[in-house]
């Protein structure tokens, strides 16, 4: 594996580690001060910013056809996810679909999340579909 | 965009992989250009012209 990829994967792991640690700390009752809770909640943003910079650098190093392929895949993922989320939110608003939490529909009141993991899953799935389509297009 | 890449490469007995290495791109890029599925950027088109020692318009046909 190339060093650049190892650094990127390592930073992603650090990010997820900090997300888990931050969620764990926030779930404890020991952190009561609002400033401390905000600080802990914002901790993963540091490595997240590094991941973004590293990913953009990797993209810039790709040869031009690979850049085109990844751009098409990103367009599929971005437009597809935006439309799905927007449509879903309309259905949710009118009570046609159940509200979604972090991992799926949550019936228990007070546990509604942002649907972050679900959206991430949809985005990555659409990105992979876009990548396969774009690669075939230039084969 | 139609081009003479395949023909010029064949004249020199170069492989797609070899040409890709000379141009600093992937083999997939060479294949896509040869098939007319991908129009290269201006810097890459100039690199192609330099490698084949031809003028741009002798390799690429903008009419297609």
PDB file of C-alpha atoms in Angstrom:
ATOM      1  CA  UNK A   1       0.000   0.000   0.000  1.00  0.00           C
ATOM      2  CA  UNK A   2       1.282   3.471  -0.903  1.00  0.00           C
ATOM      3  CA  UNK A   3       2.380   5.730   2.011  1.00  0.00           C
ATOM      4  CA  UNK A   4      -0.202   8.395   1.069  1.00  0.00           C
ATOM      5  CA  UNK A   5      -3.018   5.876   1.315  1.00  0.00           C
ATOM      6  CA  UNK A   6      -1.728   4.595   4.684  1.00  0.00           C
ATOM      7  CA  UNK A   7      -1.667   8.152   6.099  1.00  0.00           C
ATOM      8  CA  UNK A   8      -5.198   8.798   4.778  1.00  0.00           C
ATOM      9  CA  UNK A   9      -6.574   5.532   6.207  1.00  0.00           C
ATOM     10  CA  UNK A  10      -4.760   6.174   9.501  1.00  0.00           C
ATOM     11  CA  UNK A  11      -6.323   9.627   9.776  1.00  0.00           C
ATOM     12  CA  UNK A  12      -9.774   8.191   8.985  1.00  0.00           C
ATOM     13  CA  UNK A  13      -9.258   5.640  11.778  1.00  0.00           C
ATOM     14  CA  UNK A  14      -8.199   8.405  14.191  1.00  0.00           C
ATOM     15  CA  UNK A  15     -11.326  10.322  13.191  1.00  0.00           C
ATOM     16  CA  UNK A  16     -13.652   7.370  13.866  1.00  0.00           C
ATOM     17  CA  UNK A  17     -11.779   6.637  17.107  1.00  0.00           C
ATOM     18  CA  UNK A  18     -12.347  10.198  18.274  1.00  0.00           C
ATOM     19  CA  UNK A  19     -16.032  10.049  17.226  1.00  0.00           C
ATOM     20  CA  UNK A  20     -16.535   6.901  19.338  1.00  0.00           C
ATOM     21  CA  UNK A  21     -14.553   8.359  22.255  1.00  0.00           C
ATOM     22  CA  UNK A  22     -16.444  11.626  22.056  1.00  0.00           C
ATOM     23  CA  UNK A  23     -19.852   9.848  21.945  1.00  0.00           C
ATOM     24  CA  UNK A  24     -18.814   7.695  24.904  1.00  0.00           C
ATOM     25  CA  UNK A  25     -17.681  10.717  26.937  1.00  0.00           C
ATOM     26  CA  UNK A  26     -20.868  12.611  26.119  1.00  0.00           C
ATOM     27  CA  UNK A  27     -23.013   9.659  27.188  1.00  0.00           C
ATOM     28  CA  UNK A  28     -21.427   9.746  30.657  1.00  0.00           C
ATOM     29  CA  UNK A  29     -22.933  12.026  33.234  1.00  0.00           C
ATOM     30  CA  UNK A  30     -19.538  13.335  34.321  1.00  0.00           C
ATOM     31  CA  UNK A  31     -19.407  16.062  31.687  1.00  0.00           C
ATOM     32  CA  UNK A  32     -21.933  18.604  32.823  1.00  0.00           C
ATOM     33  CA  UNK A  33     -20.466  21.928  31.719  1.00  0.00           C
ATOM     34  CA  UNK A  34     -21.748  23.034  28.313  1.00  0.00           C
ATOM     35  CA  UNK A  35     -18.298  24.287  27.230  1.00  0.00           C
ATOM     36  CA  UNK A  36     -16.717  20.898  28.050  1.00  0.00           C
ATOM     37  CA  UNK A  37     -19.462  19.027  26.177  1.00  0.00           C
ATOM     38  CA  UNK A  38     -19.014  21.250  23.098  1.00  0.00           C
ATOM     39  CA  UNK A  39     -15.230  20.782  23.222  1.00  0.00           C
ATOM     40  CA  UNK A  40     -15.564  16.996  23.379  1.00  0.00           C
ATOM     41  CA  UNK A  41     -18.207  16.967  20.627  1.00  0.00           C
ATOM     42  CA  UNK A  42     -15.962  19.052  18.359  1.00  0.00           C
ATOM     43  CA  UNK A  43     -12.831  16.920  18.945  1.00  0.00           C
ATOM     44  CA  UNK A  44     -13.253  14.732  15.800  1.00  0.00           C
ATOM     45  CA  UNK A  45     -13.392  17.821  13.580  1.00  0.00           C
ATOM     46  CA  UNK A  46      -9.567  18.167  13.680  1.00  0.00           C
ATOM     47  CA  UNK A  47      -8.794  14.841  11.967  1.00  0.00           C
ATOM     48  CA  UNK A  48     -11.896  15.321   9.772  1.00  0.00           C
ATOM     49  CA  UNK A  49     -10.333  18.488   8.343  1.00  0.00           C
ATOM     50  CA  UNK A  50      -7.030  16.636   7.797  1.00  0.00           C
ATOM     51  CA  UNK A  51      -8.905  13.806   5.998  1.00  0.00           C
ATOM     52  CA  UNK A  52     -10.498  16.379   3.695  1.00  0.00           C
ATOM     53  CA  UNK A  53      -7.158  18.032   2.862  1.00  0.00           C
ATOM     54  CA  UNK A  54      -5.477  14.631   2.249  1.00  0.00           C
ATOM     55  CA  UNK A  55      -8.373  13.437   0.052  1.00  0.00           C
ATOM     56  CA  UNK A  56      -8.230  16.603  -2.074  1.00  0.00           C
ATOM     57  CA  UNK A  57      -4.447  16.250  -2.419  1.00  0.00           C
ATOM     58  CA  UNK A  58      -4.848  12.633  -3.538  1.00  0.00           C
ATOM     59  CA  UNK A  59      -7.465  13.712  -6.072  1.00  0.00           C
ATOM     60  CA  UNK A  60      -5.129  16.396  -7.459  1.00  0.00           C
ATOM     61  CA  UNK A  61      -2.363  13.810  -7.907  1.00  0.00           C
ATOM     62  CA  UNK A  62      -4.572  11.518 -10.029  1.00  0.00           C
ATOM     63  CA  UNK A  63      -4.073  11.538 -13.792  1.00  0.00           C
ATOM     64  CA  UNK A  64      -6.682  13.459 -15.749  1.00  0.00           C
ATOM     65  CA  UNK A  65      -8.949  10.581 -16.828  1.00  0.00           C
ATOM     66  CA  UNK A  66      -9.028   9.240 -13.258  1.00  0.00           C
ATOM     67  CA  UNK A  67      -9.947  12.756 -12.088  1.00  0.00           C
ATOM     68  CA  UNK A  68     -12.790  12.824 -14.619  1.00  0.00           C
ATOM     69  CA  UNK A  69     -14.011   9.378 -13.486  1.00  0.00           C
ATOM     70  CA  UNK A  70     -13.979  10.342  -9.800  1.00  0.00           C
ATOM     71  CA  UNK A  71     -15.663  13.665 -10.581  1.00  0.00           C
ATOM     72  CA  UNK A  72     -18.519  11.828 -12.352  1.00  0.00           C
ATOM     73  CA  UNK A  73     -18.802   9.405  -9.420  1.00  0.00           C
ATOM     74  CA  UNK A  74     -18.896  12.336  -6.973  1.00  0.00           C
ATOM     75  CA  UNK A  75     -21.589  14.030  -9.068  1.00  0.00           C
ATOM     76  CA  UNK A  76     -23.708  10.845  -8.978  1.00  0.00           C
ATOM     77  CA  UNK A  77     -23.204  10.552  -5.200  1.00  0.00           C
ATOM     78  CA  UNK A  78     -23.881  14.225  -4.478  1.00  0.00           C
ATOM     79  CA  UNK A  79     -26.949  14.660  -6.687  1.00  0.00           C
ATOM     80  CA  UNK A  80     -28.363  11.222  -5.803  1.00  0.00           C
ATOM     81  CA  UNK A  81     -27.921  11.709  -2.043  1.00  0.00           C
ATOM     82  CA  UNK A  82     -29.311  15.264  -2.150  1.00  0.00           C
ATOM     83  CA  UNK A  83     -32.419  14.168  -4.045  1.00  0.00           C
ATOM     84  CA  UNK A  84     -32.966  11.103  -1.845  1.00  0.00           C
ATOM     85  CA  UNK A  85     -32.555  13.056   1.392  1.00  0.00           C
ATOM     86  CA  UNK A  86     -34.776  15.887   0.176  1.00  0.00           C
ATOM     87  CA  UNK A  87     -37.501  13.512  -1.046  1.00  0.00           C
ATOM     88  CA  UNK A  88     -37.278  11.485   2.166  1.00  0.00           C
ATOM     89  CA  UNK A  89     -37.605  14.644   4.278  1.00  0.00           C
ATOM     90  CA  UNK A  90     -40.794  15.611   2.414  1.00  0.00           C
ATOM     91  CA  UNK A  91     -42.265  12.163   3.109  1.00  0.00           C
ATOM     92  CA  UNK A  92     -41.152  12.452   6.727  1.00  0.00           C
ATOM     93  CA  UNK A  93     -42.698  15.917   7.062  1.00  0.00           C
ATOM     94  CA  UNK A  94     -46.088  14.626   5.959  1.00  0.00           C
ATOM     95  CA  UNK A  95     -45.778  11.624   8.247  1.00  0.00           C
ATOM     96  CA  UNK A  96     -45.609   9.114   5.387  1.00  0.00           C
ATOM     97  CA  UNK A  97     -42.261   7.701   6.522  1.00  0.00           C
ATOM     98  CA  UNK A  98     -40.963   7.069   9.989  1.00  0.00           C
ATOM     99  CA  UNK A  99     -38.282   9.426  11.281  1.00  0.00           C
ATOM    100  CA  UNK A 100     -34.755   8.122  10.903  1.00  0.00           C
ATOM    101  CA  UNK A 101     -32.074   7.937  13.547  1.00  0.00           C
ATOM    102  CA  UNK A 102     -28.383   7.201  13.196  1.00  0.00           C
ATOM    103  CA  UNK A 103     -28.861   3.671  11.915  1.00  0.00           C
ATOM    104  CA  UNK A 104     -32.466   3.469  10.773  1.00  0.00           C
ATOM    105  CA  UNK A 105     -36.057   4.149  11.806  1.00  0.00           C
ATOM    106  CA  UNK A 106     -36.349   5.036  15.469  1.00  0.00           C
ATOM    107  CA  UNK A 107     -39.700   4.571  17.112  1.00  0.00           C
ATOM    108  CA  UNK A 108     -38.604   5.561  20.595  1.00  0.00           C
ATOM    109  CA  UNK A 109     -39.268   9.269  21.199  1.00  0.00           C
ATOM    110  CA  UNK A 110     -36.263  11.404  22.013  1.00  0.00           C
ATOM    111  CA  UNK A 111     -33.799   9.168  20.144  1.00  0.00           C
ATOM    112  CA  UNK A 112     -34.108  10.772  16.728  1.00  0.00           C
ATOM    113  CA  UNK A 113     -30.699  11.350  15.248  1.00  0.00           C
ATOM    114  CA  UNK A 114     -29.425  13.120  12.200  1.00  0.00           C
ATOM    115  CA  UNK A 115     -29.461  10.021  10.017  1.00  0.00           C
ATOM    116  CA  UNK A 116     -25.745  10.717   9.538  1.00  0.00           C
ATOM    117  CA  UNK A 117     -24.580   7.126   9.194  1.00  0.00           C
ATOM    118  CA  UNK A 118     -27.453   6.252   6.907  1.00  0.00           C
ATOM    119  CA  UNK A 119     -26.741   9.238   4.662  1.00  0.00           C
ATOM    120  CA  UNK A 120     -23.048   8.319   4.657  1.00  0.00           C
ATOM    121  CA  UNK A 121     -23.989   4.779   3.577  1.00  0.00           C
ATOM    122  CA  UNK A 122     -26.240   6.045   0.786  1.00  0.00           C
ATOM    123  CA  UNK A 123     -23.541   8.452  -0.376  1.00  0.00           C
ATOM    124  CA  UNK A 124     -20.821   5.780  -0.491  1.00  0.00           C
ATOM    125  CA  UNK A 125     -23.127   3.309  -2.246  1.00  0.00           C
ATOM    126  CA  UNK A 126     -24.021   5.889  -4.888  1.00  0.00           C
ATOM    127  CA  UNK A 127     -20.346   6.841  -5.188  1.00  0.00           C
ATOM    128  CA  UNK A 128     -19.434   3.202  -5.893  1.00  0.00           C
ATOM    129  CA  UNK A 129     -22.261   2.898  -8.441  1.00  0.00           C
ATOM    130  CA  UNK A 130     -21.051   6.132 -10.073  1.00  0.00           C
ATOM    131  CA  UNK A 131     -17.467   4.861 -10.091  1.00  0.00           C
ATOM    132  CA  UNK A 132     -18.436   1.590 -11.810  1.00  0.00           C
ATOM    133  CA  UNK A 133     -20.567   3.464 -14.378  1.00  0.00           C
ATOM    134  CA  UNK A 134     -17.865   6.074 -15.117  1.00  0.00           C
ATOM    135  CA  UNK A 135     -15.115   3.437 -15.438  1.00  0.00           C
ATOM    136  CA  UNK A 136     -17.216   1.460 -17.923  1.00  0.00           C
ATOM    137  CA  UNK A 137     -17.883   4.633 -19.865  1.00  0.00           C
ATOM    138  CA  UNK A 138     -14.179   5.141 -20.602  1.00  0.00           C
ATOM    139  CA  UNK A 139     -13.267   1.487 -21.024  1.00  0.00           C
TER     140      UNK A 139
ATOM    141  CA  UNK B   1     -12.771  13.551 -31.018  1.00  0.00           C
ATOM    142  CA  UNK B   2     -11.268  11.447 -33.777  1.00  0.00           C
ATOM    143  CA  UNK B   3      -7.507  10.992 -33.728  1.00  0.00           C
ATOM    144  CA  UNK B   4      -4.613   9.040 -35.252  1.00  0.00           C
ATOM    145  CA  UNK B   5      -3.163   7.882 -31.953  1.00  0.00           C
ATOM    146  CA  UNK B   6      -3.627   4.166 -32.613  1.00  0.00           C
ATOM    147  CA  UNK B   7      -2.188   4.466 -36.112  1.00  0.00           C
ATOM    148  CA  UNK B   8       0.846   6.478 -34.971  1.00  0.00           C
ATOM    149  CA  UNK B   9       1.453   4.105 -32.083  1.00  0.00           C
ATOM    150  CA  UNK B  10       1.287   1.095 -34.421  1.00  0.00           C
ATOM    151  CA  UNK B  11       3.780   2.737 -36.813  1.00  0.00           C
ATOM    152  CA  UNK B  12       6.262   2.963 -33.960  1.00  0.00           C
ATOM    153  CA  UNK B  13       5.436  -0.488 -32.652  1.00  0.00           C
ATOM    154  CA  UNK B  14       4.635   0.914 -29.228  1.00  0.00           C
ATOM    155  CA  UNK B  15       2.294  -0.749 -26.759  1.00  0.00           C
ATOM    156  CA  UNK B  16      -0.502   1.144 -25.048  1.00  0.00           C
ATOM    157  CA  UNK B  17       1.319   0.621 -21.759  1.00  0.00           C
ATOM    158  CA  UNK B  18       4.564   1.999 -23.221  1.00  0.00           C
ATOM    159  CA  UNK B  19       2.836   5.071 -24.640  1.00  0.00           C
ATOM    160  CA  UNK B  20       1.034   5.593 -21.328  1.00  0.00           C
ATOM    161  CA  UNK B  21       4.392   5.553 -19.517  1.00  0.00           C
ATOM    162  CA  UNK B  22       5.864   8.056 -21.986  1.00  0.00           C
ATOM    163  CA  UNK B  23       2.875  10.350 -21.479  1.00  0.00           C
ATOM    164  CA  UNK B  24       2.687   9.886 -17.718  1.00  0.00           C
ATOM    165  CA  UNK B  25      -0.913   8.648 -17.808  1.00  0.00           C
ATOM    166  CA  UNK B  26      -2.651   5.313 -17.273  1.00  0.00           C
ATOM    167  CA  UNK B  27      -3.191   2.705 -20.001  1.00  0.00           C
ATOM    168  CA  UNK B  28      -6.920   3.301 -19.574  1.00  0.00           C
ATOM    169  CA  UNK B  29      -6.384   6.938 -20.654  1.00  0.00           C
ATOM    170  CA  UNK B  30      -4.586   5.841 -23.834  1.00  0.00           C
ATOM    171  CA  UNK B  31      -7.367   3.334 -24.613  1.00  0.00           C
ATOM    172  CA  UNK B  32     -10.100   5.950 -24.041  1.00  0.00           C
ATOM    173  CA  UNK B  33      -8.331   8.509 -26.257  1.00  0.00           C
ATOM    174  CA  UNK B  34      -7.707   5.962 -29.029  1.00  0.00           C
ATOM    175  CA  UNK B  35     -11.363   4.976 -29.011  1.00  0.00           C
ATOM    176  CA  UNK B  36     -12.375   8.628 -29.161  1.00  0.00           C
ATOM    177  CA  UNK B  37     -14.233   8.299 -25.871  1.00  0.00           C
ATOM    178  CA  UNK B  38     -12.088  10.863 -24.113  1.00  0.00           C
ATOM    179  CA  UNK B  39     -10.733  14.157 -25.409  1.00  0.00           C
ATOM    180  CA  UNK B  40      -7.411  14.858 -23.677  1.00  0.00           C
ATOM    181  CA  UNK B  41      -6.635  18.138 -21.966  1.00  0.00           C
ATOM    182  CA  UNK B  42      -4.522  20.672 -23.854  1.00  0.00           C
ATOM    183  CA  UNK B  43      -1.312  19.879 -21.876  1.00  0.00           C
ATOM    184  CA  UNK B  44      -1.759  16.144 -22.544  1.00  0.00           C
ATOM    185  CA  UNK B  45      -2.549  16.756 -26.217  1.00  0.00           C
ATOM    186  CA  UNK B  46       0.703  18.743 -26.523  1.00  0.00           C
ATOM    187  CA  UNK B  47       2.614  15.944 -24.768  1.00  0.00           C
ATOM    188  CA  UNK B  48       1.134  13.477 -27.286  1.00  0.00           C
ATOM    189  CA  UNK B  49       2.174  15.740 -30.167  1.00  0.00           C
ATOM    190  CA  UNK B  50       5.704  16.022 -28.733  1.00  0.00           C
ATOM    191  CA  UNK B  51       6.039  12.261 -28.246  1.00  0.00           C
ATOM    192  CA  UNK B  52       4.970  11.569 -31.841  1.00  0.00           C
ATOM    193  CA  UNK B  53       6.871  14.616 -33.200  1.00  0.00           C
ATOM    194  CA  UNK B  54       3.768  15.811 -35.019  1.00  0.00           C
ATOM    195  CA  UNK B  55       1.611  18.913 -34.941  1.00  0.00           C
ATOM    196  CA  UNK B  56      -1.625  18.766 -32.932  1.00  0.00           C
ATOM    197  CA  UNK B  57      -3.848  19.060 -35.981  1.00  0.00           C
ATOM    198  CA  UNK B  58      -1.987  16.158 -37.611  1.00  0.00           C
ATOM    199  CA  UNK B  59      -3.057  13.912 -34.734  1.00  0.00           C
ATOM    200  CA  UNK B  60      -6.458  15.257 -33.694  1.00  0.00           C
ATOM    201  CA  UNK B  61      -9.380  16.031 -35.935  1.00  0.00           C
ATOM    202  CA  UNK B  62     -11.590  18.681 -34.312  1.00  0.00           C
ATOM    203  CA  UNK B  63     -14.312  18.222 -36.930  1.00  0.00           C
ATOM    204  CA  UNK B  64     -15.325  14.842 -35.506  1.00  0.00           C
TER     205      UNK B  64
END
